[in-house]
């Protein structure tokens, strides 16, 4: 069965007391680090240290002055909500890397920023619970999402378009999950339909009936 993944974003908002907001941000950073450490530990049990180090880099990014330090500064000086500051800083870093065509770190930034946002919002990781075997199709996925597919009923995934990093297919390959990167046509209207994925040939076949 076919499944489409969706994404969301934070609205621009301000806070009255930036000190309180920074305390909330630092608490979320604490729990985000714990979550990233758990992801890294899980990766080490499923793949070689060379591949798992992708997730170790996420912990380093979270602690980086260019990331968390910039978010904290924005909250303090501009009185922006922590959620919005996270998205602004993540976008600025990503735009800088896009100019140099460094796509893999962009996925890392998205992964870490989504982890921090989840902890700011007290949300659980977006796991997919299903009793059927499904193929996920999305505009973008990050490495930690692919890692969550292990030992689930997700049998493959497709990314639309060509602007994707090498990290996602690397993690998929390490986990033995078929993947198609750079699917040309949108998967509109395919949700819930029977489908077949051939990762080696790069073919997704959807039953139109």
Short mmCIF file of C-alpha atoms in Angstrom, two decimals:
data_model
loop_
_atom_site.label_atom_id
_atom_site.label_comp_id
_atom_site.label_asym_id
_atom_site.label_seq_id
_atom_site.Cartn_x
_atom_site.Cartn_y
_atom_site.Cartn_z
CA UNK A 1 0.00 0.00 0.00
CA UNK A 2 1.10 3.52 -0.83
CA UNK A 3 1.47 6.33 1.74
CA UNK A 4 2.23 10.05 1.29
CA UNK A 5 4.28 11.90 3.92
CA UNK A 6 3.44 15.52 4.78
CA UNK A 7 5.45 18.34 6.40
CA UNK A 8 4.55 21.42 8.46
CA UNK A 9 6.13 24.71 9.60
CA UNK A 10 5.97 27.21 12.45
CA UNK A 11 4.24 30.61 12.20
CA UNK A 12 6.14 33.77 13.07
CA UNK A 13 5.36 34.84 16.62
CA UNK A 14 6.88 36.85 19.47
CA UNK A 15 7.21 36.36 23.22
CA UNK A 16 6.88 38.82 26.09
CA UNK A 17 9.68 37.38 28.21
CA UNK A 18 12.68 36.12 26.22
CA UNK A 19 14.38 34.83 29.39
CA UNK A 20 11.53 32.39 30.01
CA UNK A 21 11.57 31.43 26.33
CA UNK A 22 15.31 30.75 26.44
CA UNK A 23 14.80 28.48 29.45
CA UNK A 24 12.18 26.56 27.48
CA UNK A 25 14.55 26.40 24.51
CA UNK A 26 17.42 25.06 26.64
CA UNK A 27 15.17 22.39 28.15
CA UNK A 28 14.09 21.30 24.68
CA UNK A 29 17.75 21.22 23.62
CA UNK A 30 18.53 18.94 26.56
CA UNK A 31 15.86 16.43 25.59
CA UNK A 32 16.68 16.76 21.90
CA UNK A 33 20.27 15.79 22.66
CA UNK A 34 19.08 12.74 24.59
CA UNK A 35 16.91 11.76 21.62
CA UNK A 36 19.77 12.19 19.15
CA UNK A 37 22.06 10.13 21.38
CA UNK A 38 19.47 7.34 21.39
CA UNK A 39 19.22 7.50 17.60
CA UNK A 40 23.00 7.28 17.31
CA UNK A 41 23.11 4.31 19.68
CA UNK A 42 20.42 2.57 17.64
CA UNK A 43 22.30 3.26 14.41
CA UNK A 44 25.42 1.63 15.84
CA UNK A 45 23.45 -1.59 16.40
CA UNK A 46 22.08 -1.63 12.83
CA UNK A 47 25.00 -0.52 10.67
CA UNK A 48 28.73 0.09 10.64
CA UNK A 49 30.23 2.96 12.62
CA UNK A 50 31.08 4.69 9.33
CA UNK A 51 27.38 5.00 8.46
CA UNK A 52 26.27 5.58 12.06
CA UNK A 53 28.59 8.59 12.32
CA UNK A 54 26.02 10.46 10.22
CA UNK A 55 23.90 10.53 13.36
CA UNK A 56 26.85 11.39 15.61
CA UNK A 57 27.28 14.52 13.50
CA UNK A 58 23.70 15.49 14.40
CA UNK A 59 24.65 15.76 18.06
CA UNK A 60 27.60 17.98 17.17
CA UNK A 61 25.36 20.21 15.03
CA UNK A 62 22.85 20.66 17.86
CA UNK A 63 25.63 21.89 20.15
CA UNK A 64 27.17 24.15 17.50
CA UNK A 65 27.25 27.94 18.11
CA UNK A 66 26.23 28.39 14.47
CA UNK A 67 23.02 26.48 15.17
CA UNK A 68 21.85 26.49 18.77
CA UNK A 69 23.84 29.60 19.69
CA UNK A 70 22.25 31.51 16.81
CA UNK A 71 18.76 30.36 17.80
CA UNK A 72 19.28 31.45 21.41
CA UNK A 73 20.61 34.84 20.27
CA UNK A 74 17.60 35.41 18.02
CA UNK A 75 15.17 34.66 20.85
CA UNK A 76 17.04 36.96 23.22
CA UNK A 77 17.54 39.92 20.89
CA UNK A 78 14.40 39.78 18.73
CA UNK A 79 11.97 38.21 21.21
CA UNK A 80 10.95 35.61 18.66
CA UNK A 81 9.36 32.35 19.69
CA UNK A 82 11.83 29.48 19.96
CA UNK A 83 10.00 27.49 17.30
CA UNK A 84 10.20 30.26 14.74
CA UNK A 85 13.83 31.02 15.58
CA UNK A 86 14.73 27.37 15.00
CA UNK A 87 13.19 27.46 11.53
CA UNK A 88 14.83 30.78 10.60
CA UNK A 89 18.31 29.64 11.64
CA UNK A 90 17.88 26.25 9.96
CA UNK A 91 16.83 27.95 6.72
CA UNK A 92 19.75 30.38 6.79
CA UNK A 93 22.25 27.56 7.27
CA UNK A 94 20.60 25.49 4.55
CA UNK A 95 20.58 28.38 2.08
CA UNK A 96 24.30 28.94 2.71
CA UNK A 97 25.04 25.29 1.98
CA UNK A 98 22.83 25.24 -1.12
CA UNK A 99 25.07 27.86 -2.69
CA UNK A 100 27.90 25.37 -2.41
CA UNK A 101 25.77 22.41 -3.52
CA UNK A 102 26.38 20.66 -0.18
CA UNK A 103 23.12 18.74 0.06
CA UNK A 104 23.96 16.10 2.69
CA UNK A 105 24.48 18.64 5.51
CA UNK A 106 21.14 20.24 4.58
CA UNK A 107 19.40 17.00 5.50
CA UNK A 108 21.35 16.99 8.77
CA UNK A 109 20.15 20.51 9.57
CA UNK A 110 16.56 19.56 8.84
CA UNK A 111 16.82 16.41 10.93
CA UNK A 112 18.24 18.23 13.96
CA UNK A 113 15.87 21.20 13.69
CA UNK A 114 12.85 18.87 13.51
CA UNK A 115 14.12 17.05 16.59
CA UNK A 116 14.44 20.34 18.48
CA UNK A 117 11.00 21.47 17.32
CA UNK A 118 9.41 18.20 18.48
CA UNK A 119 10.82 18.71 21.94
CA UNK A 120 9.70 22.34 22.04
CA UNK A 121 6.18 21.20 21.19
CA UNK A 122 6.28 18.09 23.41
CA UNK A 123 5.51 15.93 20.39
CA UNK A 124 6.46 12.31 19.88
CA UNK A 125 8.55 11.23 16.93
CA UNK A 126 6.33 10.84 13.86
CA UNK A 127 6.29 7.06 13.77
CA UNK A 128 4.02 5.23 11.37
CA UNK A 129 2.02 2.39 12.86
CA UNK A 130 0.47 0.08 10.30
CA UNK A 131 -0.50 -3.55 9.99
CA UNK A 132 -0.01 -3.44 6.20
CA UNK A 133 3.17 -3.28 4.16
CA UNK A 134 3.48 0.26 2.78
CA UNK A 135 5.69 2.34 0.50
CA UNK A 136 6.29 5.95 1.55
CA UNK A 137 6.54 8.71 -1.05
CA UNK A 138 7.67 12.18 0.04
CA UNK A 139 9.17 15.42 -1.23
CA UNK A 140 11.87 14.96 1.41
CA UNK A 141 12.91 12.63 4.19
CA UNK A 142 15.73 12.86 6.72
CA UNK A 143 18.08 10.08 7.91
CA UNK A 144 16.44 9.58 11.32
CA UNK A 145 13.07 8.97 9.63
CA UNK A 146 14.63 6.27 7.48
CA UNK A 147 16.19 4.72 10.57
CA UNK A 148 12.72 4.46 12.13
CA UNK A 149 11.62 2.30 9.20
CA UNK A 150 13.72 -0.60 10.47
CA UNK A 151 11.69 -3.62 11.61
CA UNK A 152 8.42 -1.98 10.62
CA UNK A 153 5.98 -2.69 7.82
CA UNK A 154 7.54 -0.04 5.59
CA UNK A 155 8.99 -1.89 2.61
CA UNK A 156 10.35 1.02 0.58
CA UNK A 157 10.28 4.72 -0.07
CA UNK A 158 10.51 7.22 -2.93
CA UNK A 159 11.75 10.80 -2.98
CA UNK A 160 10.35 13.15 -5.62
CA UNK A 161 12.76 15.34 -7.59
CA UNK A 162 16.54 15.34 -7.86
CA UNK A 163 17.67 17.71 -5.09
CA UNK A 164 18.33 15.12 -2.39
CA UNK A 165 21.39 14.30 -0.32
CA UNK A 166 23.36 11.09 -0.35
CA UNK A 167 22.65 10.35 3.32
CA UNK A 168 19.12 9.04 2.83
CA UNK A 169 19.94 6.36 0.23
CA UNK A 170 23.07 5.41 2.19
CA UNK A 171 21.02 4.76 5.34
CA UNK A 172 18.37 2.94 3.33
CA UNK A 173 20.98 0.69 1.77
CA UNK A 174 22.55 -0.03 5.16
CA UNK A 175 19.11 -1.09 6.46
CA UNK A 176 18.23 -3.11 3.36
CA UNK A 177 15.23 -0.94 2.44
CA UNK A 178 14.50 -0.43 -1.30
CA UNK A 179 14.59 3.24 -2.26
CA UNK A 180 14.04 5.37 -5.34
CA UNK A 181 15.63 8.82 -5.32
CA UNK A 182 14.56 11.41 -7.90
CA UNK A 183 11.12 10.15 -8.83
CA UNK A 184 10.01 12.34 -11.74
CA UNK A 185 6.24 12.32 -11.49
CA UNK A 186 4.28 13.41 -8.40
CA UNK A 187 2.44 10.66 -6.57
CA UNK A 188 -0.86 12.54 -6.48
CA UNK A 189 -3.85 10.24 -6.10
CA UNK A 190 -1.76 7.19 -5.22
CA UNK A 191 -2.52 7.15 -1.49
CA UNK A 192 -3.94 3.80 -0.35
CA UNK A 193 -3.39 2.05 -3.68
CA UNK A 194 -1.44 -1.16 -4.19
CA UNK A 195 2.11 -0.59 -5.43
CA UNK A 196 5.40 -2.33 -6.09
CA UNK A 197 8.90 -0.86 -5.74
CA UNK A 198 12.06 -2.03 -7.50
CA UNK A 199 14.96 -0.22 -5.87
CA UNK A 200 17.62 -1.61 -8.21
CA UNK A 201 15.79 -0.62 -11.39
CA UNK A 202 14.40 2.59 -9.88
CA UNK A 203 10.82 1.72 -10.82
CA UNK A 204 7.65 2.35 -8.82
CA UNK A 205 4.54 0.61 -10.18
CA UNK A 206 1.17 1.75 -8.85
CA UNK A 207 -2.09 -0.13 -9.46
CA UNK A 208 -4.37 2.49 -10.99
CA UNK A 209 -7.54 0.47 -10.29
#
